[in-house]
C-alpha atoms as one frame of an Amber mdcrd trajectory, in Angstrom:
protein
  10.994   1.835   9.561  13.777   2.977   7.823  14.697   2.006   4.228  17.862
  -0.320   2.807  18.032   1.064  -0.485  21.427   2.152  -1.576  22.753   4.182
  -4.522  26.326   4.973  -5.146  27.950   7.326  -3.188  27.892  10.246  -6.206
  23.862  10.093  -5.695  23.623   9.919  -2.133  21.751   7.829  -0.012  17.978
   7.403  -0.910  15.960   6.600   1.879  12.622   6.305   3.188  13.715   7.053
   6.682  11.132   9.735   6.845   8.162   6.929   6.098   6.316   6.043   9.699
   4.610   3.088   9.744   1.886   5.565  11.138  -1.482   4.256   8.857  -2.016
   7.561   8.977  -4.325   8.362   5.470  -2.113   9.076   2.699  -4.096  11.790
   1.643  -3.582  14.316   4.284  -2.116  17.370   3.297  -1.389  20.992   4.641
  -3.371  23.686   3.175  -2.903  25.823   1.080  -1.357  23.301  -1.693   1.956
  24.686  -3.619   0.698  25.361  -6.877   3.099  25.491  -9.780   4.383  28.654
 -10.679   2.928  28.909 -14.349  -0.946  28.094 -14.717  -1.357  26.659 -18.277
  -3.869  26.161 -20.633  -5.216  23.463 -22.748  -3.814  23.417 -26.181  -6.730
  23.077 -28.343  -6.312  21.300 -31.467  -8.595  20.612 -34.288  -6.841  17.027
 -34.826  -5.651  14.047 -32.563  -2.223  13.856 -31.733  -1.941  10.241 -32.389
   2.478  10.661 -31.981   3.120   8.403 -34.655   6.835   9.325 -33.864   6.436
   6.703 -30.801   3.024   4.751 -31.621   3.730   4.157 -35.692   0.947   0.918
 -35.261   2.211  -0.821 -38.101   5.307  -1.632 -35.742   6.291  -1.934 -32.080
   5.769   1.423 -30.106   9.122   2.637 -29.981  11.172   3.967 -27.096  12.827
   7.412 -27.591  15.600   8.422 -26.004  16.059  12.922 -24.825  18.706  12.726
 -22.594  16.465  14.513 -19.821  16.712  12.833 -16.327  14.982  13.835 -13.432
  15.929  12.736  -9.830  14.768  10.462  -7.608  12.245  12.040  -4.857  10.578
   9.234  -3.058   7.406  10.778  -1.162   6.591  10.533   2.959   5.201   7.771
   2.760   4.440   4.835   0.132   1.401   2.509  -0.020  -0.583  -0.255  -1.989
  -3.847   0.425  -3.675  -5.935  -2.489  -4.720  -8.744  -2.906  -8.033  -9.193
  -6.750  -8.048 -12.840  -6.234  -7.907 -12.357  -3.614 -10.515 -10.175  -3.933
 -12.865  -9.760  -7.629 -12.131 -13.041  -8.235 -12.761 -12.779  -6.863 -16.207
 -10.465 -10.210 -17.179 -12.523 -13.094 -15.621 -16.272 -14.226 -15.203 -17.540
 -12.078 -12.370 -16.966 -13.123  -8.205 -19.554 -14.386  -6.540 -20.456 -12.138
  -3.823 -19.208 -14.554  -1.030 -15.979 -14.882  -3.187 -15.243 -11.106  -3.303
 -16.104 -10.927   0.845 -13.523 -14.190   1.489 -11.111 -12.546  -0.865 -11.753
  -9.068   1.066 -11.054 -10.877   4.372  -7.516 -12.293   3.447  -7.015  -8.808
   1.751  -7.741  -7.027   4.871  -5.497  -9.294   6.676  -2.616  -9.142   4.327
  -2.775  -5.454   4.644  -2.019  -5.457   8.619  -2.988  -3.013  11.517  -0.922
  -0.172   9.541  -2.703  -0.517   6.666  -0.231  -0.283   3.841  -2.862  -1.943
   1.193  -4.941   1.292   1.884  -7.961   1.055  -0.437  -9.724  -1.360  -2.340
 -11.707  -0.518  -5.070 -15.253  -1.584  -6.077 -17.716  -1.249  -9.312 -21.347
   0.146  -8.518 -23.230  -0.401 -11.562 -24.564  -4.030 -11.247 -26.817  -5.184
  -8.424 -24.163  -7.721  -7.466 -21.358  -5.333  -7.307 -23.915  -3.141  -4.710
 -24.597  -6.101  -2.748 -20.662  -7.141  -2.389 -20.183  -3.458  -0.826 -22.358
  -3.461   1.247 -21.132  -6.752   2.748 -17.583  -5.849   2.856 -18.428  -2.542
   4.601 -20.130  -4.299   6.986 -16.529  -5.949   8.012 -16.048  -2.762   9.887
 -12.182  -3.001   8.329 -10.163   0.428   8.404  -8.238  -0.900   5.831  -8.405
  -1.351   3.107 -10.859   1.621   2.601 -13.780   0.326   0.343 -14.496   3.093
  -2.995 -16.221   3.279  -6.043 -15.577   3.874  -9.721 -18.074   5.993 -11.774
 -18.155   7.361 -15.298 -17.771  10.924 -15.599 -21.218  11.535 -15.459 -22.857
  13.534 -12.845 -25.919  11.306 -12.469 -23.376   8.324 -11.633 -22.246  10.148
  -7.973 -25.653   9.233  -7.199 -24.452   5.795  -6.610 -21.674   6.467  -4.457
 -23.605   8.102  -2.466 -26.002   5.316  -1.919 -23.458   3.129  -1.536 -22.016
   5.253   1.696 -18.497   5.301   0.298 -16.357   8.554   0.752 -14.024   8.707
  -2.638 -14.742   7.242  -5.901 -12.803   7.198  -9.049 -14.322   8.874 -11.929
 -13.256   7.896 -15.532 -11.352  10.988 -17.326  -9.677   9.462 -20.325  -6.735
  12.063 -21.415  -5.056  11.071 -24.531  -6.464  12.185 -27.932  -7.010   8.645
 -28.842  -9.474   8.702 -26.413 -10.849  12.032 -26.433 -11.167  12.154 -30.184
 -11.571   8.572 -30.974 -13.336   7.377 -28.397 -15.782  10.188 -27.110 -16.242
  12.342 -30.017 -15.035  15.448 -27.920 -12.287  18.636 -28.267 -10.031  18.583
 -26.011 -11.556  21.937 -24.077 -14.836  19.785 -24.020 -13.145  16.543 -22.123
 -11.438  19.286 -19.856 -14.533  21.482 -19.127 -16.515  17.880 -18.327 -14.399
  16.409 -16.274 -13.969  19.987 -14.083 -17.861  20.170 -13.704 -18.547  16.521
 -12.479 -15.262  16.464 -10.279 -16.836  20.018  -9.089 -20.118  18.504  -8.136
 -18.551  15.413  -6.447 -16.503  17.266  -4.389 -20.276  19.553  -3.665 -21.549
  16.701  -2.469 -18.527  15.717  -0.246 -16.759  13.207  -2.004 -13.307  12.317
  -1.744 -12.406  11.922  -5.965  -9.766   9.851  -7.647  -9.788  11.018 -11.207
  -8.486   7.911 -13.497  -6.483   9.760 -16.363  -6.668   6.895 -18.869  -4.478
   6.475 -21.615  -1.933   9.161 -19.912   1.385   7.191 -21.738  -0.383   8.295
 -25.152  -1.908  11.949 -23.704  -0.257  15.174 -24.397   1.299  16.043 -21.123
   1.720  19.455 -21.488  -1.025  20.283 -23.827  -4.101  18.382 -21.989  -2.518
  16.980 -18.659  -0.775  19.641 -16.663  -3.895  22.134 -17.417  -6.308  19.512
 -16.647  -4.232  18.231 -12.993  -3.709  22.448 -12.054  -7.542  22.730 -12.188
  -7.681  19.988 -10.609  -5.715  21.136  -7.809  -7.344  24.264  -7.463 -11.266
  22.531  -7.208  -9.379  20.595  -4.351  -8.244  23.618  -2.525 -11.354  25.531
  -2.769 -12.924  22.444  -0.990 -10.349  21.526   1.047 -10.923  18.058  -0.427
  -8.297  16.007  -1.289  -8.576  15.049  -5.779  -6.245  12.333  -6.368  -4.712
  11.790  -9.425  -4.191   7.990 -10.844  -1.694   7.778 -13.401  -2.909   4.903
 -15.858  -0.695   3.514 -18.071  -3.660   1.957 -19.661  -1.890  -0.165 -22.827
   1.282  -0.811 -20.558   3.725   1.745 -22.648   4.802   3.139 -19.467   8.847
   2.637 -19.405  10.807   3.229 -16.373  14.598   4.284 -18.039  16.224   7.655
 -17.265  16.409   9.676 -20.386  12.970   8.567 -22.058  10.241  10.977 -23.192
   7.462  11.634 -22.216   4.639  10.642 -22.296   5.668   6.855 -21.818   8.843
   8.214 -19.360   7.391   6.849 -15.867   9.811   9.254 -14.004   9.145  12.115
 -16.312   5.831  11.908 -16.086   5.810  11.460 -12.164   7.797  14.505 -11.999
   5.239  16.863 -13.992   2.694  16.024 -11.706   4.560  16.960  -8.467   6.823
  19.515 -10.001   4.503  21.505 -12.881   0.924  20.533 -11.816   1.452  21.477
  -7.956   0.587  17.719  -7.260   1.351  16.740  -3.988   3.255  13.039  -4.241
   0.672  11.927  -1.487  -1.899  12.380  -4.246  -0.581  10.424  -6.997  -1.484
   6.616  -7.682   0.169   5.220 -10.424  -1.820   2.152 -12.224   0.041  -0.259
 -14.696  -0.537  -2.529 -17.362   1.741  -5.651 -18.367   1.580  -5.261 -22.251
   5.723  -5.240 -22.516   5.920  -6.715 -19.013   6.971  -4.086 -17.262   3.761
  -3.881 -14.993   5.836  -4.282 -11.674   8.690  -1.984 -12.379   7.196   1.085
 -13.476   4.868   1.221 -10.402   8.163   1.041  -8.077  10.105   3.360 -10.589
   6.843   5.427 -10.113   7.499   5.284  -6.339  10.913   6.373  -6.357  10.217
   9.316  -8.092   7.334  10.527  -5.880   4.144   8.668  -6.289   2.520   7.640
  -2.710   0.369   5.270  -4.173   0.700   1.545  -6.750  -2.410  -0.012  -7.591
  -2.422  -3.635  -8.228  -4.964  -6.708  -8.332  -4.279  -9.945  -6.406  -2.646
 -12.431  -8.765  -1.915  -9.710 -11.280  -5.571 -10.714 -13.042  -6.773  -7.660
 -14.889  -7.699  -6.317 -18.692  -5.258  -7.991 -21.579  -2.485  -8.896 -19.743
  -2.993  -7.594 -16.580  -2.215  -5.190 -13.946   0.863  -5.143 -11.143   0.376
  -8.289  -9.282  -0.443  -7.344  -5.273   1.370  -9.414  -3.998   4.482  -8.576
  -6.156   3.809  -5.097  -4.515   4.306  -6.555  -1.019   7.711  -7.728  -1.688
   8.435  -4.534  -3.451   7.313  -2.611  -0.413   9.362  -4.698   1.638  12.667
  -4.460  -0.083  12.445  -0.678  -0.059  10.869  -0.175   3.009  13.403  -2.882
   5.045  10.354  -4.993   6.263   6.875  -5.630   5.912   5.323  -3.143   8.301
   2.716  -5.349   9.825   1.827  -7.127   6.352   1.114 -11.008   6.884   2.208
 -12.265   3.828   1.047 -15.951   4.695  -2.563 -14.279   3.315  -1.096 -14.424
   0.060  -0.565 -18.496   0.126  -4.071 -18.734   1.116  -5.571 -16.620  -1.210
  -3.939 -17.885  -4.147  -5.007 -21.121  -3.148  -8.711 -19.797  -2.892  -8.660
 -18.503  -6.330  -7.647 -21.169  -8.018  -9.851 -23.529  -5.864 -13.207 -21.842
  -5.679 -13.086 -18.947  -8.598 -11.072 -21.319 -11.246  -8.335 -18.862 -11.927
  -5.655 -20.141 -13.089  -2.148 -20.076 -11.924   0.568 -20.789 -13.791   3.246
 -23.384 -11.644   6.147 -20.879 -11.947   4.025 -17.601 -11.534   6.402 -15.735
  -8.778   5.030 -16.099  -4.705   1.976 -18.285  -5.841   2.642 -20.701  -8.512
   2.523 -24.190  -7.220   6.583 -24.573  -8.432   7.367 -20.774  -7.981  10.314
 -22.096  -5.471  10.811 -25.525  -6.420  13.845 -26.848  -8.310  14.135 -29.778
 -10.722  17.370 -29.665 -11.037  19.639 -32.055  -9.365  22.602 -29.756  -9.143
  20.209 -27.320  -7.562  18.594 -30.357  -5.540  22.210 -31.235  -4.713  23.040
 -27.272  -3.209  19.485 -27.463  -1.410  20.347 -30.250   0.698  23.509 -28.558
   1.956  21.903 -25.229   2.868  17.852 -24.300   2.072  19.232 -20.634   1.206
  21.650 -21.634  -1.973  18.899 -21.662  -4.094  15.529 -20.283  -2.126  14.804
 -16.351  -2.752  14.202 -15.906   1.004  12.373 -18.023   3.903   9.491 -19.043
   1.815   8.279 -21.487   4.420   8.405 -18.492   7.467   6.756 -15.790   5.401
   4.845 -17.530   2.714   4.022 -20.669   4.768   5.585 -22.256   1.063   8.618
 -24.720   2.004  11.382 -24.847  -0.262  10.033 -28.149  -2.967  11.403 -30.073
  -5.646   9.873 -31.635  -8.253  10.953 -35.349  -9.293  12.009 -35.398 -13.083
  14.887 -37.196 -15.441  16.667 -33.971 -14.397  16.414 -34.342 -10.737  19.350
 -37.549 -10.222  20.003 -38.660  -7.182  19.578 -35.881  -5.028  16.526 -34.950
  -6.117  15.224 -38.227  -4.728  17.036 -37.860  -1.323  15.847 -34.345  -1.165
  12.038 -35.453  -1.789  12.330 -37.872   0.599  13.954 -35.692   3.158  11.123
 -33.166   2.699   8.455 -35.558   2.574   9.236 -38.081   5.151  12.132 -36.598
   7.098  14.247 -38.930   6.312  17.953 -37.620   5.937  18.963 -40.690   3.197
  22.195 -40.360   1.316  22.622 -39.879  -2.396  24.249 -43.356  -2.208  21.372
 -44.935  -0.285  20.240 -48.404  -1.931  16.148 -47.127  -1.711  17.400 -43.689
  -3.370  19.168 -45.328  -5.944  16.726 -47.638  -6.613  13.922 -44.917  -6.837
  16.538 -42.882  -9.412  16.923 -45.631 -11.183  12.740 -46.067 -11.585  12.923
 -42.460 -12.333  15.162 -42.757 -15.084  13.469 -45.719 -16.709  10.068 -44.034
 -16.892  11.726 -40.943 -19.051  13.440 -43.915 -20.988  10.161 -45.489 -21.927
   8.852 -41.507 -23.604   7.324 -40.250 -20.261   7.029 -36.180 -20.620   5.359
 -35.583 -16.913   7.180 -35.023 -13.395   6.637 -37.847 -11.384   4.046 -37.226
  -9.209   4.139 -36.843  -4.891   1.813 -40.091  -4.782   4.012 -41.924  -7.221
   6.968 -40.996  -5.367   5.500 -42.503  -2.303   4.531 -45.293  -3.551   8.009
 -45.324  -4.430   9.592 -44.646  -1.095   7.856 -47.160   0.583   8.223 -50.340
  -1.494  12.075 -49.588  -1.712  12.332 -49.125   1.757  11.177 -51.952   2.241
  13.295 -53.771  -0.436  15.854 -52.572   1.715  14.902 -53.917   4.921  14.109
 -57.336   3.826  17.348 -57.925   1.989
């Protein structure tokens, strides 16, 4: 499926012809792997680099500005990672366990046959989070694969193992906020650590997807390149695959050419593949919506190499939140030129399961699930709707979202917001100068007279409808 994506003609054409929609695993790679040229070492300092140049706390993190650009190098093949009963957890009371399998369900079938939402991703610590893997493994889904997350703790791969899952994340916090702040450790001792537990998981046959938390705060080049080229080389030895998820942890991620690192998104995508030997299909990039910009850095990440965004559904996740899945979808399928197999409809119905049976809310104009995401109060809007659906609807919501175009009634709506309510609700096809529609503006207009601050309501509207219609026919 070839991509649509078009830059001008002194850049060339990016495209993501060479992307099959295969579902082939995205982490299958030729051996040997292309290490960098230069193995590096750790730099070991005595105190935290806290870059107060970028992170001052007393005022907004600022952006700084190089002039360094790297190019675009979208990788073979692009896919959606998943942590709503992860990281999404973390935000909201916990899922029930028949929640998480429902949710799982419409999951797997949003992902499709090719599997482009390739992995979901599971805690393994509480006896409800055990129970909830086991049920969705017994699905018998290929996608999305079911994994674990684990501390970086040896004793911890236990439970992965008990669980029968083949890859698990393992925490290995990177920046020097963490490593010094948080753990109490030098920066050889977070290194050394993390080497021997991702050693022993890969002993025991696991698949590993180290987490580097905090990496838009971490010394790239003095803690992350040394700690991803180990990395690499573990993997080789055991011809196991070690992913790599980039987290931008406190959302300072930013996706502009020119930026330094460590919040430059391309920059930082480009070390991996380019200085740590990683290969693209091995990189997962993990976002934050601090400074809402959650759902472009993980397709900036994309277009500069990174296989793999990880997102919850409905964006629910620590703070602010994580890339929103289904935001991901419609990402994918503007790049990709189509939806590969996806059925979007899934993401209708499982918005309206998490808001009916988990009480999450959703805010009316959140994009793709809010209940007014693609309705228009507007009567000049109304007005342009009525002569063609596509003036002022994003795509075919009704077709791929099973969401119908909608307006909502207000002072704002005039008179074609009535005839277009009606029309949608009745199929009436009344004129703006119809005596019912008139009469129902008129209503409408009155109530916001007399201090009302609501929309008017689908029952009161027909209520409406009816007893002017029938005004109408008696006189």
């Amino acid at each position: 499926m070839p991509g649509i994506l078009r830059l001008p003609a002194s850049y060339g054409t990016l495209n993501f012809a060479r992307i099959k929609p295969s579902g082939r695993a995205v982490v299958e790679h030729r051996w040997p792997l292309t290490h960098a040229r230069r193995l590096v070492d750790v730099v070991d300092v005595t105190e935290p680099n806290l870059m107060r140049e970028q992170f001052p706390y007393d005022r907004p993190p600022k952006v700084l500005f190089d002039g360094v650009d790297v190019a675009l190098d979208p990788p073979g093949e692009i896919v959606i990672t998943d942590t709503t009963f992860r990281d999404g957890q973390q935000a909201r009371a916990p899922l029930e366990v028949a929640q998480i399998t429902q949710l799982f369900d419409l999951l797997h079938r949003l992902s499709g046959p090719n599997g482009v939402i390739r992995k979901s991703e599971f805690f393994l610590y509480g006896v409800r989070d055990r129970q909830a893997v086991a049920e969705v493994l017994s699905r018998g889904y290929r996608y999305p694969e079911v994994t674990g997350w684990v501390r970086a703790k040896r004793e911890d791969l236990r439970l992965v193992r008990d669980a029968g899952l083949s890859e698990t994340g393992i925490l290995t916090s990177c920046s020097d906020y963490h490593i010094f702040l948080k753990l109490g450790w030098t920066r050889r001792q977070a290194l050394d650590n993390y080497v021997g537990v991702v050693s022993e998981a890969l002993a025991q046959g696991l698949r590993v997807r180290c987490h580097l938390e905090d990496l838009t705060r971490a010394d790239v080049h003095g803690f992350v390149v040394p700690l991803a080229q180990r990395l690499m080389a573990l993997a080789e030895e055991a011809r196991i695959p070690v992913i790599l998820r980039l987290c931008d942890t406190m959302g300072y991620g930013v996706p502009y050419p020119g930026a330094v690192l460590p919040r430059s998104v391309p920059r930082l995508v480009h070390v991996m593949t380019h200085e740590a030997g990683v290969p693209s299909a091995w990189l997962e990039w993990h976002g934050h919506n601090d400074f809402y910009k959650v759902l472009i850095n993980a397709s900036t990440a994309w277009l500069y190499g990174c296989a793999a965004a990880n997102g919850t559904l409905l964006g629910y996740g620590e703070r602010t939140g994580n890339t929103p899945l289904e935001g991901l979808v419609f990402e994918y399928a503007g790049l990709m030129g189509g939806l590969n197999g996806m059925d979007a409809t899934a993401i209708t119905e499982i918005a309206e399961y998490m808001e009916r049976e988990c009480q999450y809310p959703i805010p009316a104009s959140q994009p793709f699930v809010g209940r007014a995401f693609n309705a228009t109060s507007a009567g000049i809007h109304a007005d342009g709707a009525m002569k063609n659906e596509e003036i002022y609807n994003i795509f075919d919501t009704g077709a791929l979202l099973n969401r119908p175009p909608a307006v909502n009634v207000t002072d704002r709506s005039g008179v074609a917001g009535v005839a277009l309510w009606i029309r949608q609700h009745t199929g009436r096809n009344l004129s703006k100068g119809h005596p019912a529609v008139e009469a129902i503006h008129a209503w409408v207009n009155a109530q916001y007279a007399a201090g009302r601050t609501t929309a008017i309501s689908d029952e009161e509207m027909a209520e409406q409808v009816t007893q002017r219609l029938q005004e109408v026919t008696l006189s």
